[in-house]
PDB file of C-alpha atoms in Angstrom:
ATOM      1  CA  UNK A 178     -47.900   5.334  -0.720  1.00 77.00           C
ATOM      2  CA  UNK A 179     -46.871   2.422  -2.751  1.00 81.00           C
ATOM      3  CA  UNK A 180     -44.735   4.664  -4.981  1.00 81.00           C
ATOM      4  CA  UNK A 181     -42.944   6.108  -1.865  1.00 82.00           C
ATOM      5  CA  UNK A 182     -42.159   2.568  -0.625  1.00 82.00           C
ATOM      6  CA  UNK A 183     -40.829   1.575  -4.097  1.00 78.00           C
ATOM      7  CA  UNK A 184     -38.726   4.734  -4.285  1.00 77.00           C
ATOM      8  CA  UNK A 185     -37.373   3.974  -0.777  1.00 77.00           C
ATOM      9  CA  UNK A 186     -36.542   0.303  -1.758  1.00 80.00           C
ATOM     10  CA  UNK A 187     -34.676   1.622  -4.867  1.00 76.00           C
ATOM     11  CA  UNK A 188     -32.625   4.044  -2.754  1.00 82.00           C
ATOM     12  CA  UNK A 189     -31.712   1.214  -0.264  1.00 80.00           C
ATOM     13  CA  UNK A 190     -30.902  -1.240  -3.095  1.00 74.00           C
ATOM     14  CA  UNK A 191     -28.686   1.484  -4.805  1.00 73.00           C
ATOM     15  CA  UNK A 192     -26.939   2.260  -1.383  1.00 70.00           C
ATOM     16  CA  UNK A 193     -26.374  -1.488  -0.735  1.00 66.00           C
ATOM     17  CA  UNK A 194     -24.879  -1.877  -4.290  1.00 62.00           C
ATOM     18  CA  UNK A 195     -22.490   1.105  -3.788  1.00 67.00           C
ATOM     19  CA  UNK A 196     -21.458  -0.162  -0.342  1.00 61.00           C
ATOM     20  CA  UNK A 197     -20.620  -3.598  -1.758  1.00 58.00           C
ATOM     21  CA  UNK A 198     -18.717  -2.216  -4.628  1.00 55.00           C
ATOM     22  CA  UNK A 199     -16.640  -0.096  -2.285  1.00 56.00           C
ATOM     23  CA  UNK A 200     -16.003  -3.074  -0.033  1.00 58.00           C
ATOM     24  CA  UNK A 201     -15.067  -5.446  -2.702  1.00 55.00           C
ATOM     25  CA  UNK A 202     -11.703  -7.284  -2.391  1.00 57.00           C
ATOM     26  CA  UNK A 203      -8.566  -5.804  -3.850  1.00 70.00           C
ATOM     27  CA  UNK A 204      -5.673  -7.919  -4.818  1.00 81.00           C
ATOM     28  CA  UNK A 205      -2.154  -6.857  -3.826  1.00 87.00           C
ATOM     29  CA  UNK A 206      -0.447  -4.995  -6.644  1.00 89.00           C
ATOM     30  CA  UNK A 207       2.979  -3.827  -7.671  1.00 88.00           C
ATOM     31  CA  UNK A 208       2.809  -0.182  -9.150  1.00 88.00           C
ATOM     32  CA  UNK A 209       5.409   0.442 -11.975  1.00 90.00           C
ATOM     33  CA  UNK A 210       5.998   4.179 -11.794  1.00 90.00           C
ATOM     34  CA  UNK A 211       8.862   4.373 -14.504  1.00 87.00           C
ATOM     35  CA  UNK A 212      12.041   2.870 -12.974  1.00 86.00           C
ATOM     36  CA  UNK A 213      10.368   2.732  -9.456  1.00 91.00           C
ATOM     37  CA  UNK A 214       8.350  -0.227  -8.214  1.00 93.00           C
ATOM     38  CA  UNK A 215       6.012  -0.025  -5.082  1.00 92.00           C
ATOM     39  CA  UNK A 216       4.369  -2.987  -3.516  1.00 93.00           C
ATOM     40  CA  UNK A 217       0.901  -2.419  -2.084  1.00 91.00           C
ATOM     41  CA  UNK A 218      -1.199  -4.773  -0.042  1.00 88.00           C
ATOM     42  CA  UNK A 219      -4.772  -5.732  -1.007  1.00 80.00           C
ATOM     43  CA  UNK A 220      -7.585  -5.964   1.233  1.00 67.00           C
ATOM     44  CA  UNK A 221     -10.229  -8.781   1.878  1.00 57.00           C
ATOM     45  CA  UNK A 222     -14.055  -9.002   1.447  1.00 40.00           C
ATOM     46  CA  UNK A 223     -15.694  -6.778   4.006  1.00 35.00           C
ATOM     47  CA  UNK A 224     -12.621  -7.365   6.417  1.00 38.00           C
ATOM     48  CA  UNK A 225     -10.820  -3.970   6.881  1.00 39.00           C
ATOM     49  CA  UNK A 226      -9.066  -5.272  10.242  1.00 44.00           C
ATOM     50  CA  UNK A 227      -7.240  -7.940   8.111  1.00 48.00           C
ATOM     51  CA  UNK A 228      -5.715  -5.071   5.939  1.00 50.00           C
ATOM     52  CA  UNK A 229      -4.127  -3.320   8.966  1.00 48.00           C
ATOM     53  CA  UNK A 230      -0.894  -4.616  10.136  1.00 47.00           C
ATOM     54  CA  UNK A 231      -0.152  -5.073  13.846  1.00 48.00           C
ATOM     55  CA  UNK A 232       1.954  -2.129  14.465  1.00 45.00           C
ATOM     56  CA  UNK A 233       4.034  -3.424  17.154  1.00 64.00           C
ATOM     57  CA  UNK A 234       7.649  -3.177  15.812  1.00 76.00           C
ATOM     58  CA  UNK A 235       9.086   0.188  15.106  1.00 84.00           C
ATOM     59  CA  UNK A 236      10.660   0.695  11.690  1.00 86.00           C
ATOM     60  CA  UNK A 237      12.354   3.895  10.662  1.00 89.00           C
ATOM     61  CA  UNK A 238      14.866   5.126   8.133  1.00 92.00           C
ATOM     62  CA  UNK A 239      15.276   6.813   4.875  1.00 93.00           C
ATOM     63  CA  UNK A 240      13.051   6.166   1.779  1.00 94.00           C
ATOM     64  CA  UNK A 241      15.327   4.880  -1.047  1.00 93.00           C
ATOM     65  CA  UNK A 242      15.296   2.963  -4.207  1.00 93.00           C
ATOM     66  CA  UNK A 243      16.868  -0.309  -3.498  1.00 92.00           C
ATOM     67  CA  UNK A 244      18.743  -1.645  -6.690  1.00 90.00           C
ATOM     68  CA  UNK A 245      17.777   1.630  -8.214  1.00 90.00           C
ATOM     69  CA  UNK A 246      14.192   0.197  -8.583  1.00 91.00           C
ATOM     70  CA  UNK A 247      12.375  -1.005  -5.453  1.00 92.00           C
ATOM     71  CA  UNK A 248      10.861   1.557  -3.164  1.00 95.00           C
ATOM     72  CA  UNK A 249      12.081   0.673   0.344  1.00 93.00           C
ATOM     73  CA  UNK A 250      13.655   1.797   3.546  1.00 93.00           C
ATOM     74  CA  UNK A 251      17.308   2.179   4.343  1.00 92.00           C
ATOM     75  CA  UNK A 252      18.023   1.673   8.050  1.00 86.00           C
ATOM     76  CA  UNK A 253      21.313   3.265   9.136  1.00 76.00           C
ATOM     77  CA  UNK A 254      23.870   5.312   7.317  1.00 72.00           C
ATOM     78  CA  UNK A 255      25.014   4.138   3.786  1.00 69.00           C
ATOM     79  CA  UNK A 256      28.634   4.041   4.777  1.00 68.00           C
ATOM     80  CA  UNK A 257      27.953   2.000   7.877  1.00 65.00           C
ATOM     81  CA  UNK A 258      26.681  -1.058   6.182  1.00 66.00           C
ATOM     82  CA  UNK A 259      22.977  -0.076   6.391  1.00 72.00           C
ATOM     83  CA  UNK A 260      20.027  -2.645   6.142  1.00 81.00           C
ATOM     84  CA  UNK A 261      17.486  -2.368   3.356  1.00 89.00           C
ATOM     85  CA  UNK A 262      13.977  -3.638   3.026  1.00 91.00           C
ATOM     86  CA  UNK A 263      11.413  -3.250   0.387  1.00 94.00           C
ATOM     87  CA  UNK A 264       8.158  -1.703   1.935  1.00 94.00           C
ATOM     88  CA  UNK A 265       4.757  -3.325   1.560  1.00 93.00           C
ATOM     89  CA  UNK A 266       2.480  -0.248   1.673  1.00 92.00           C
ATOM     90  CA  UNK A 267      -1.160  -0.170   2.912  1.00 90.00           C
ATOM     91  CA  UNK A 268      -3.894  -0.597   0.266  1.00 87.00           C
ATOM     92  CA  UNK A 269      -4.837   3.058   0.285  1.00 87.00           C
ATOM     93  CA  UNK A 270      -1.525   4.101  -0.993  1.00 92.00           C
ATOM     94  CA  UNK A 271      -1.171   5.899  -4.422  1.00 90.00           C
ATOM     95  CA  UNK A 272       1.822   6.780  -6.431  1.00 93.00           C
ATOM     96  CA  UNK A 273       2.291   9.822  -8.860  1.00 93.00           C
ATOM     97  CA  UNK A 274       5.285  10.566 -11.007  1.00 92.00           C
ATOM     98  CA  UNK A 275       8.057   8.273 -12.200  1.00 90.00           C
ATOM     99  CA  UNK A 276      11.256   6.922 -11.019  1.00 87.00           C
ATOM    100  CA  UNK A 277      13.227   8.715  -8.275  1.00 87.00           C
ATOM    101  CA  UNK A 278      10.801  11.572  -8.645  1.00 92.00           C
ATOM    102  CA  UNK A 279       7.640   9.703  -7.394  1.00 94.00           C
ATOM    103  CA  UNK A 280       5.500  11.074  -4.810  1.00 95.00           C
ATOM    104  CA  UNK A 281       3.833   8.334  -2.521  1.00 95.00           C
ATOM    105  CA  UNK A 282       0.609   9.311  -0.905  1.00 94.00           C
ATOM    106  CA  UNK A 283      -0.243   7.055   2.156  1.00 92.00           C
ATOM    107  CA  UNK A 284      -1.826   7.639   5.397  1.00 86.00           C
ATOM    108  CA  UNK A 285      -2.765  11.202   4.611  1.00 89.00           C
ATOM    109  CA  UNK A 286       0.954  12.006   3.850  1.00 92.00           C
ATOM    110  CA  UNK A 287       3.066  12.722   0.800  1.00 95.00           C
ATOM    111  CA  UNK A 288       6.561  11.200   0.706  1.00 95.00           C
ATOM    112  CA  UNK A 289       9.434  11.380  -1.688  1.00 96.00           C
ATOM    113  CA  UNK A 290      12.536   9.307  -2.113  1.00 95.00           C
ATOM    114  CA  UNK A 291      15.126  10.720   0.393  1.00 95.00           C
ATOM    115  CA  UNK A 292      12.479  11.415   3.172  1.00 96.00           C
ATOM    116  CA  UNK A 293      13.005  10.045   6.610  1.00 94.00           C
ATOM    117  CA  UNK A 294      10.030   8.081   7.635  1.00 93.00           C
ATOM    118  CA  UNK A 295       8.911   6.068  10.639  1.00 92.00           C
ATOM    119  CA  UNK A 296       6.068   3.504  11.175  1.00 90.00           C
ATOM    120  CA  UNK A 297       5.327  -0.008  12.245  1.00 88.00           C
ATOM    121  CA  UNK A 298       5.371  -3.425  11.062  1.00 88.00           C
ATOM    122  CA  UNK A 299       4.058  -6.700  12.198  1.00 85.00           C
ATOM    123  CA  UNK A 300       7.452  -8.213  11.219  1.00 84.00           C
ATOM    124  CA  UNK A 301       6.085 -10.313   8.471  1.00 84.00           C
ATOM    125  CA  UNK A 302       8.497 -10.756   5.488  1.00 88.00           C
ATOM    126  CA  UNK A 303       6.908 -13.501   3.399  1.00 88.00           C
ATOM    127  CA  UNK A 304       4.045 -12.469   1.072  1.00 89.00           C
ATOM    128  CA  UNK A 305       4.055 -15.005  -1.782  1.00 90.00           C
ATOM    129  CA  UNK A 306       1.017 -13.272  -3.689  1.00 88.00           C
ATOM    130  CA  UNK A 307       3.106  -9.934  -3.697  1.00 90.00           C
ATOM    131  CA  UNK A 308       6.465 -11.553  -4.242  1.00 91.00           C
ATOM    132  CA  UNK A 309       5.108 -13.333  -7.480  1.00 91.00           C
ATOM    133  CA  UNK A 310       4.302  -9.795  -8.909  1.00 92.00           C
ATOM    134  CA  UNK A 311       7.711  -8.274  -8.246  1.00 93.00           C
ATOM    135  CA  UNK A 312      10.003  -7.543 -11.203  1.00 93.00           C
ATOM    136  CA  UNK A 313      13.239  -9.596 -11.260  1.00 92.00           C
ATOM    137  CA  UNK A 314      15.225  -6.598  -9.956  1.00 91.00           C
ATOM    138  CA  UNK A 315      13.146  -6.606  -6.682  1.00 91.00           C
ATOM    139  CA  UNK A 316      12.538 -10.433  -6.238  1.00 88.00           C
ATOM    140  CA  UNK A 317      15.554 -10.991  -3.917  1.00 89.00           C
ATOM    141  CA  UNK A 318      15.039  -7.884  -1.755  1.00 91.00           C
ATOM    142  CA  UNK A 319      13.379  -8.519   1.606  1.00 91.00           C
ATOM    143  CA  UNK A 320       9.778  -7.325   1.712  1.00 92.00           C
ATOM    144  CA  UNK A 321       8.463  -5.873   4.875  1.00 91.00           C
ATOM    145  CA  UNK A 322       4.837  -4.907   5.637  1.00 90.00           C
ATOM    146  CA  UNK A 323       4.536  -1.318   6.728  1.00 89.00           C
ATOM    147  CA  UNK A 324       2.256   1.487   8.100  1.00 88.00           C
ATOM    148  CA  UNK A 325       3.190   5.087   8.519  1.00 88.00           C
ATOM    149  CA  UNK A 326       3.121   6.617  12.008  1.00 79.00           C
ATOM    150  CA  UNK A 327       0.230   9.016  12.314  1.00 58.00           C
TER     151      UNK A 327
END
């Protein structure tokens, strides 16, 4: 009986350690995929709701490389004086490939430069912890938090 209790306690301890490891904080990061840079939010200690933007403002356009380097969104037609923002992607975003050929995996979707996308934003454009990580080519581009529409 004591052995069964000890085994059960060990299983609970291992499960708790794995849970804490999975819930560990992740710092925001900038992924360098060749000549393309992607900004990604981090998430806090055991606080997933803080990682989720308030999706209240619609944001749509074409996925582009701003200054040939910063993964962002072009709103409007290029010849009509379009508006560009560098997107700050959710923490579960991953990048494969390099440069203009990158594939962005976020929210269960795969996206490429040139794809038309839509999503939401809280409207926040100031992220000092992320902006400090950006390369010089992206430092002056407006950064906008973003979550894809389902």
